[in-house]
Coordinates of C-alpha atoms in Angstrom, one line a residue:
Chain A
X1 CA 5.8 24.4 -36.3
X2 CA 9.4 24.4 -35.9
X3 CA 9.4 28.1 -33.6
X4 CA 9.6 26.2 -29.9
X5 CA 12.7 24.8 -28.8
X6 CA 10.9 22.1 -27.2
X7 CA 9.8 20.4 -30.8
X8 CA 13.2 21.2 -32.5
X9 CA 14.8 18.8 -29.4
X10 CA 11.7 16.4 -29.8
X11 CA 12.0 16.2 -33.5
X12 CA 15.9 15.5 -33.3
X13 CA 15.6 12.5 -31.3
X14 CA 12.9 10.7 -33.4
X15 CA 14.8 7.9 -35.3
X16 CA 14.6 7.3 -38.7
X17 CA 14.5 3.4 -39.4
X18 CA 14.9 2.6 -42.9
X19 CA 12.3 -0.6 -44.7
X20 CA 10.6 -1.3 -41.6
X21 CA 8.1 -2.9 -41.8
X22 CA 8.8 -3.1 -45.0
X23 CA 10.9 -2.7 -48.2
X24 CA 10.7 0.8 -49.3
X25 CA 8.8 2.4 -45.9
X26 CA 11.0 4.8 -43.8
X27 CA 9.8 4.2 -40.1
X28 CA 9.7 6.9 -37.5
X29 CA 11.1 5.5 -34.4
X30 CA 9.5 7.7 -31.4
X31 CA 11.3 5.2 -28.4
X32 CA 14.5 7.6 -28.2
X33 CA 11.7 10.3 -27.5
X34 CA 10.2 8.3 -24.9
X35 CA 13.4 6.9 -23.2
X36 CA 14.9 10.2 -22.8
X37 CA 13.0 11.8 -19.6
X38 CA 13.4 15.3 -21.2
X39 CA 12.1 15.0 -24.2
X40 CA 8.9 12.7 -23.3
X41 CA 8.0 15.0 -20.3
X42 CA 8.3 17.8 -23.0
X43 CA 6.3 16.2 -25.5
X44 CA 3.5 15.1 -23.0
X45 CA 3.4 18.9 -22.1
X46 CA 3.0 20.1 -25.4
X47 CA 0.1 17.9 -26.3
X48 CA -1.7 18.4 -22.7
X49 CA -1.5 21.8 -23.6
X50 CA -3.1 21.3 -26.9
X51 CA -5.6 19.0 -25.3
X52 CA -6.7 20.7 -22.2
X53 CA -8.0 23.6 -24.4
X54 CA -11.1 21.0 -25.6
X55 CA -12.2 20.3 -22.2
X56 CA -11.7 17.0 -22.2
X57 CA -13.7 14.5 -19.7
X58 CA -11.7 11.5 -20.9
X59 CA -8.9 10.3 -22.9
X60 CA -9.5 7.6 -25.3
X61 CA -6.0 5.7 -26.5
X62 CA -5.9 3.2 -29.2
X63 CA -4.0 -0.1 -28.7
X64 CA -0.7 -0.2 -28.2
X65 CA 1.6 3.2 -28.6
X66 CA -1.4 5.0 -28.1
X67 CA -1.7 4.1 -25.0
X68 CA 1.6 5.7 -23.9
X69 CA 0.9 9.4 -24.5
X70 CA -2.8 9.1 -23.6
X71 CA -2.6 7.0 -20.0
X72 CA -0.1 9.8 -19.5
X73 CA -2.1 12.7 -20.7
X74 CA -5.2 11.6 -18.6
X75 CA -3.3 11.1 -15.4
X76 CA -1.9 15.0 -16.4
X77 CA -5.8 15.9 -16.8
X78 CA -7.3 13.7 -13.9
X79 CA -9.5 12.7 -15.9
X80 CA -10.3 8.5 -16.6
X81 CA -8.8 6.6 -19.4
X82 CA -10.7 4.4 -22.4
X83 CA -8.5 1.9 -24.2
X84 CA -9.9 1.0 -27.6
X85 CA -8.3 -2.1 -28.2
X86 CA -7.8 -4.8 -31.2
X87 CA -11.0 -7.4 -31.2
X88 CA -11.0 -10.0 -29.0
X89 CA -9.0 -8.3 -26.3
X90 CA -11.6 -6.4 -24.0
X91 CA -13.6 -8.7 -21.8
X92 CA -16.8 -6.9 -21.1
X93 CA -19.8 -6.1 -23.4
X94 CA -17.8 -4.0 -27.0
X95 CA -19.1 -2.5 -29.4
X96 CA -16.8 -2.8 -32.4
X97 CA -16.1 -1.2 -36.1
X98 CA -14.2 -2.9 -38.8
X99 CA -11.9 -1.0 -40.8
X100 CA -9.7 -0.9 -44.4
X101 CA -6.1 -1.7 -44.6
X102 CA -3.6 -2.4 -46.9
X103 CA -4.4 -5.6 -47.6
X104 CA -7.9 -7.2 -45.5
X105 CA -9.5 -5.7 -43.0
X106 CA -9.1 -5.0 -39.1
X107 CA -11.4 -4.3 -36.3
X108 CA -11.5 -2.3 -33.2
X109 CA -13.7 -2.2 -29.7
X110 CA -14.1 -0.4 -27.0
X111 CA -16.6 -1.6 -24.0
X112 CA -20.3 0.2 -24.1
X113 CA -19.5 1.6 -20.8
X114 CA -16.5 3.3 -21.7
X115 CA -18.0 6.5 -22.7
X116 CA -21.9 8.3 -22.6
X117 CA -23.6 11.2 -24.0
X118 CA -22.4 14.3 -21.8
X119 CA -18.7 12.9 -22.2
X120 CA -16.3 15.3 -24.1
X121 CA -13.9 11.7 -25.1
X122 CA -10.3 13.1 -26.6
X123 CA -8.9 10.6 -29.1
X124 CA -5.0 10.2 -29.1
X125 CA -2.7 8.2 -30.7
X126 CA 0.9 8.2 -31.8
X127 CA 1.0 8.5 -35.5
X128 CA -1.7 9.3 -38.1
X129 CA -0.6 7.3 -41.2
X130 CA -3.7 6.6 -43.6
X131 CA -5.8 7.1 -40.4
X132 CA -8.1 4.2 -40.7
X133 CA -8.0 3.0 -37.1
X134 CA -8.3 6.1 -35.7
X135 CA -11.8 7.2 -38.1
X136 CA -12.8 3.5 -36.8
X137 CA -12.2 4.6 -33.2
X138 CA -13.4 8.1 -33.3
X139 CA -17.0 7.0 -34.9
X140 CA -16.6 4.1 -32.4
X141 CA -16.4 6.8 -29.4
X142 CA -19.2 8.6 -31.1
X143 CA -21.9 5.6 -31.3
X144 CA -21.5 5.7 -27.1
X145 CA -23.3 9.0 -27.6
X146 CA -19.9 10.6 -26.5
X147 CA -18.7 13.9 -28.2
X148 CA -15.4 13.8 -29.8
X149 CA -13.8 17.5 -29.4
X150 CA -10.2 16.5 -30.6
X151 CA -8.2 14.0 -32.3
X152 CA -4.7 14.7 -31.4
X153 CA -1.5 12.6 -32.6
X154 CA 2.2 12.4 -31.7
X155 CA 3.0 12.4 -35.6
X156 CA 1.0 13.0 -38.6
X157 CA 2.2 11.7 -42.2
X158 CA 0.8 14.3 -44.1
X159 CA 1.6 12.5 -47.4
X160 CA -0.9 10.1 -46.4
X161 CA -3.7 11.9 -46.2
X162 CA -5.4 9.8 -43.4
X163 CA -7.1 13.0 -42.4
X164 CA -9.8 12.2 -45.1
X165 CA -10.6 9.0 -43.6
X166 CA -11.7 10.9 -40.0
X167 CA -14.7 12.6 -39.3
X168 CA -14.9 16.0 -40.8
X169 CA -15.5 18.6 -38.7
X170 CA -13.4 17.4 -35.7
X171 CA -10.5 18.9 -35.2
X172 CA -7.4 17.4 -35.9
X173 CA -4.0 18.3 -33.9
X174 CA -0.2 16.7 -34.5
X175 CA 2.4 17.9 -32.6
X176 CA 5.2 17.0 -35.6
X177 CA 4.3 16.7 -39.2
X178 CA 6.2 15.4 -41.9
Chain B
X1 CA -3.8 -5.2 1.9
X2 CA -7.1 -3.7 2.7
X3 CA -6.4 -1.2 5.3
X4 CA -5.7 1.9 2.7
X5 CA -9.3 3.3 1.8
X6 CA -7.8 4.0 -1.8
X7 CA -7.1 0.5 -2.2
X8 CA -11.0 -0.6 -0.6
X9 CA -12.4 2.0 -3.2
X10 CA -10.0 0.6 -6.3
X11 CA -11.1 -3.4 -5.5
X12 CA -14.9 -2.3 -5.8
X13 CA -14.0 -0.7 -8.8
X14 CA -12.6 -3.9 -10.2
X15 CA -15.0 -5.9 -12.4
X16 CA -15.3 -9.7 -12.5
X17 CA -16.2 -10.9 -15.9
X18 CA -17.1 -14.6 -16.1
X19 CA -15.7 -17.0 -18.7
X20 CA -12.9 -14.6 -20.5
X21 CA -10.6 -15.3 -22.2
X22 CA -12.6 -18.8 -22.5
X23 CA -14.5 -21.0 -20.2
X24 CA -13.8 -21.1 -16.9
X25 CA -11.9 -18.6 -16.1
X26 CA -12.7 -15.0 -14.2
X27 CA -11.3 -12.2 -15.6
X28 CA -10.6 -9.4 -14.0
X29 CA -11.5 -6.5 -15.8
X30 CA -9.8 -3.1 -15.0
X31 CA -11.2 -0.5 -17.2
X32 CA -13.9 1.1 -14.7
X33 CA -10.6 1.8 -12.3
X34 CA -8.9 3.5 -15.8
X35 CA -12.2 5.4 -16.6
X36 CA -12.5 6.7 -13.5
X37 CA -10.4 9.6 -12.5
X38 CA -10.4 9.7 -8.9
X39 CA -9.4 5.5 -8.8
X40 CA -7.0 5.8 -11.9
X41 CA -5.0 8.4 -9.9
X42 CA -5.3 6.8 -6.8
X43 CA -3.7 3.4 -8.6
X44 CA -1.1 5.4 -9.6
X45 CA -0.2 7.0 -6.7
X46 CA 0.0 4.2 -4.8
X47 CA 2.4 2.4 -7.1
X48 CA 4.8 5.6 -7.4
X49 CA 4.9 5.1 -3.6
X50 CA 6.0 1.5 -4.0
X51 CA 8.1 2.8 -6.8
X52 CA 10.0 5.4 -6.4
X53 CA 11.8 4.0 -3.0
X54 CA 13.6 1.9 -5.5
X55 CA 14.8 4.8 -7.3
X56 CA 14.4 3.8 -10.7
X57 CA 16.3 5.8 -13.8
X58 CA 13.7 4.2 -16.7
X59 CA 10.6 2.5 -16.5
X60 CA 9.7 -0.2 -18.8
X61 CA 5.8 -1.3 -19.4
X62 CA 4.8 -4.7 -21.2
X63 CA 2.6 -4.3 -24.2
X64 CA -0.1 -3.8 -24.2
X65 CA -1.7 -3.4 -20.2
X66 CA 1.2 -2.3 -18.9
X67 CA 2.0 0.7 -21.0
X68 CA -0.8 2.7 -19.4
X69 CA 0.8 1.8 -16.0
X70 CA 4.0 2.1 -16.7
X71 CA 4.1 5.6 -19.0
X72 CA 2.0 7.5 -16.6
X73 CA 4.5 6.1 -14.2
X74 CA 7.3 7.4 -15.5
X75 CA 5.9 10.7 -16.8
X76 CA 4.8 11.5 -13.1
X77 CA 8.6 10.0 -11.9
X78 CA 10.3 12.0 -14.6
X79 CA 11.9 9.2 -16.3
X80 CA 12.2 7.6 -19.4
X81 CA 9.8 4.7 -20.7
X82 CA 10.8 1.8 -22.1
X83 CA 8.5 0.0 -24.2
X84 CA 8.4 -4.1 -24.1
X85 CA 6.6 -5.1 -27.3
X86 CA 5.8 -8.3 -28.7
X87 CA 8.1 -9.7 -31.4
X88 CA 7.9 -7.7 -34.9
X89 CA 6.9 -4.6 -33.3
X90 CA 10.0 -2.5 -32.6
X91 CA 11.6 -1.1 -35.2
X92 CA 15.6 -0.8 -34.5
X93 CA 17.9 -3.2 -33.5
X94 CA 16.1 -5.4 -30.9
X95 CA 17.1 -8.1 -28.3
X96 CA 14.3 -11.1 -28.1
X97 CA 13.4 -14.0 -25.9
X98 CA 10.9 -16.1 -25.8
X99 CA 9.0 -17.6 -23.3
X100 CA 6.3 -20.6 -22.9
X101 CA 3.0 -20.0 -23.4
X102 CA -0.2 -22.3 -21.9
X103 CA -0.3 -23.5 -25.7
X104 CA 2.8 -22.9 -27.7
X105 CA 5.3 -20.2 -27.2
X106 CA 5.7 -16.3 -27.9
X107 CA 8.8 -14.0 -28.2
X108 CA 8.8 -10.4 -26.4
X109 CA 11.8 -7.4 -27.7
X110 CA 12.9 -4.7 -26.4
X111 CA 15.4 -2.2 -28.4
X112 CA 19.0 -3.0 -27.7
X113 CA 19.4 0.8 -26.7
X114 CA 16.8 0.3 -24.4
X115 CA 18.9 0.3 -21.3
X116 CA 22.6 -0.1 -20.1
X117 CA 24.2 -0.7 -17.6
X118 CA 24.0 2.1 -14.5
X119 CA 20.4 2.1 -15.2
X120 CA 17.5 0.7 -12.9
X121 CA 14.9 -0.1 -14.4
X122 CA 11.6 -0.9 -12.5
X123 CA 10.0 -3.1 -14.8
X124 CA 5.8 -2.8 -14.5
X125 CA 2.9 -4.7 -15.5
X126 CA -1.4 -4.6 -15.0
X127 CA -1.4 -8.4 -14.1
X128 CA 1.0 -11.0 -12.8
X129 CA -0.7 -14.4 -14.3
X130 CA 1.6 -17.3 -14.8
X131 CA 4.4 -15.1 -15.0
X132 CA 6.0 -16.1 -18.6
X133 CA 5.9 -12.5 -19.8
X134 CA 7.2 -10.6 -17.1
X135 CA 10.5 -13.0 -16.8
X136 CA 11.4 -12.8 -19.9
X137 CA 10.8 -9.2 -20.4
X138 CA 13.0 -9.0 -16.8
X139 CA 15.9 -11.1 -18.4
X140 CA 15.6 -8.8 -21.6
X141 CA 15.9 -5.7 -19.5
X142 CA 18.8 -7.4 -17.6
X143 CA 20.8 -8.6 -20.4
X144 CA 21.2 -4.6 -21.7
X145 CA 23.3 -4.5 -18.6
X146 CA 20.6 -2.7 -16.4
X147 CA 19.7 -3.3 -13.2
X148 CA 16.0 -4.4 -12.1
X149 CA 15.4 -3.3 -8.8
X150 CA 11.5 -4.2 -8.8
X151 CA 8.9 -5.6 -10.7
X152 CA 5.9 -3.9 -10.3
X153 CA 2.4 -5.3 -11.2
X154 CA -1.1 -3.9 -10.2
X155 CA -3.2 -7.2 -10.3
X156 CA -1.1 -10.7 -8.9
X157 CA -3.4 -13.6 -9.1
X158 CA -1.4 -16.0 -6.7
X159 CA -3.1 -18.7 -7.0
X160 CA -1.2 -19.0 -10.2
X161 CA 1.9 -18.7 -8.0
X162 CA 3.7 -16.9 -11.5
X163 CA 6.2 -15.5 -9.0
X164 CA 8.3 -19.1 -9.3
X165 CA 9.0 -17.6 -12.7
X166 CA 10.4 -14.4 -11.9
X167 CA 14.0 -14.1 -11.6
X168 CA 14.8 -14.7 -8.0
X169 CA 16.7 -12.1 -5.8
X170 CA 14.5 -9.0 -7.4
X171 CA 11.6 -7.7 -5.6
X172 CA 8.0 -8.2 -6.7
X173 CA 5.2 -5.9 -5.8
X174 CA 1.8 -5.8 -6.5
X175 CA -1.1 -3.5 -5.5
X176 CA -4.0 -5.8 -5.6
X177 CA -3.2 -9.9 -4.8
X178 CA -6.5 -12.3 -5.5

């Protein structure tokens, strides 16, 4: 992982934040990455590259940081954009999926336009913690009749495990892994 | 306003939903311009024109809308994004202020490191409504010492005349004005 220079810069200006948000959680803080126009143009490339190989017809970003590398990655593409978003906040006609955390439950939508069968929908997101959200949104995509050819992430915590909460049998990409 | 074909093929894109976020009120739904290629890049382009001539150094979106404008922005400008994020959400050392709401208030951060002064920071939104939002997150940006050459919004709804809350003096640009 560590073999292009590009991810040794990128790695080296992610900030470590210590009990946020909460006691005993060390935070990985991506906004030096993204203020610095080196190092987010460099990370947008390696995940287009990562991305384009899956043919994408659309990018599919979940609310809020996702939206940052996947706007991004689908104006790279030209292809369109899908935000799945927190309930309540798209206007149109959603489908939505509830999902486990911590403590309670949260739920997702995306509109029943967003996506169709023939669609090739590329799920991206900034970090894959205990990857909830992200198994919500993918099976979310899916119900559109869509076809789900990658999930990629800024940052996977592998300690976490979330990969056994997606789909199995879609890949899964992360540029940085700790 | 209506003489560039792009912007004639982006309005019929635009889709009017009827009594979101609650009665009474027509909300202008932008995801069939984001899912489609050819008008998502078109919407970009035309605000990097408006953009660029104000030769930004960072680009800061407003969560959630405007960090699908404002990241692809900066990605295709080669500059750095800062994110705006509702209070709680950032994880360093923030600066907050908060701002009145139709009901109540709400408090908007940005990280302190965010900006400094030397920088220009076009500051861009999907929709100018009352305006609460975008001044504060303008006042935020200019209290790190940076400069705010533009504010930059794809969707004003004047009727709302939200521009009397802006700071006065710094330009404000929209694609689309209903």
């Amino acid at each position: 992982m560590s073999t292009d220079p590009r991810l040794e810069n990128i790695l080296s200006d992610i900030r470590d934040v210590p009990d946020f948000p909460k006691p005993g959680i060390l935070f990985k803080d991506i906004t030096p990455v993204l203020g610095n126009p080196k190092r987010f143009n460099e990370a947008l490339s390696l995940m287009e590259e990562r991305v384009t190989a899956h043919q994408p017809t659309k990018i599919a970003g979940i609310d809020a940081r996702g939206f940052i590398f996947g706007a991004a990655l689908a104006d790279r593409l030209d292809i369109g954009f899908i935000p799945v978003r927190k309930k309540g906040k798209l206007p149109w006609e959603t489908i939505g999926k509830a999902y486990t955390l911590e403590y309670g439950e949260a739920e997702i939508e995306v509109h029943q336009d967003a996506a169709k069968e023939g669609d090739r929908v590329v799920l991206v997101d900034d970090l894959l913690a205990t990857g909830g959200t992200a198994g919500a949104a993918c099976a979310l995509l899916q119900s559109t009749g869509a076809e789900v050819p990658l999930i990629s992430f800024f940052i996977e915590l592998s300690f976490l495990d979330g990969r056994s909460k997606l789909p199995q049998g879609i890949p899964v990409d992360a540029l940085i892994q700790y």
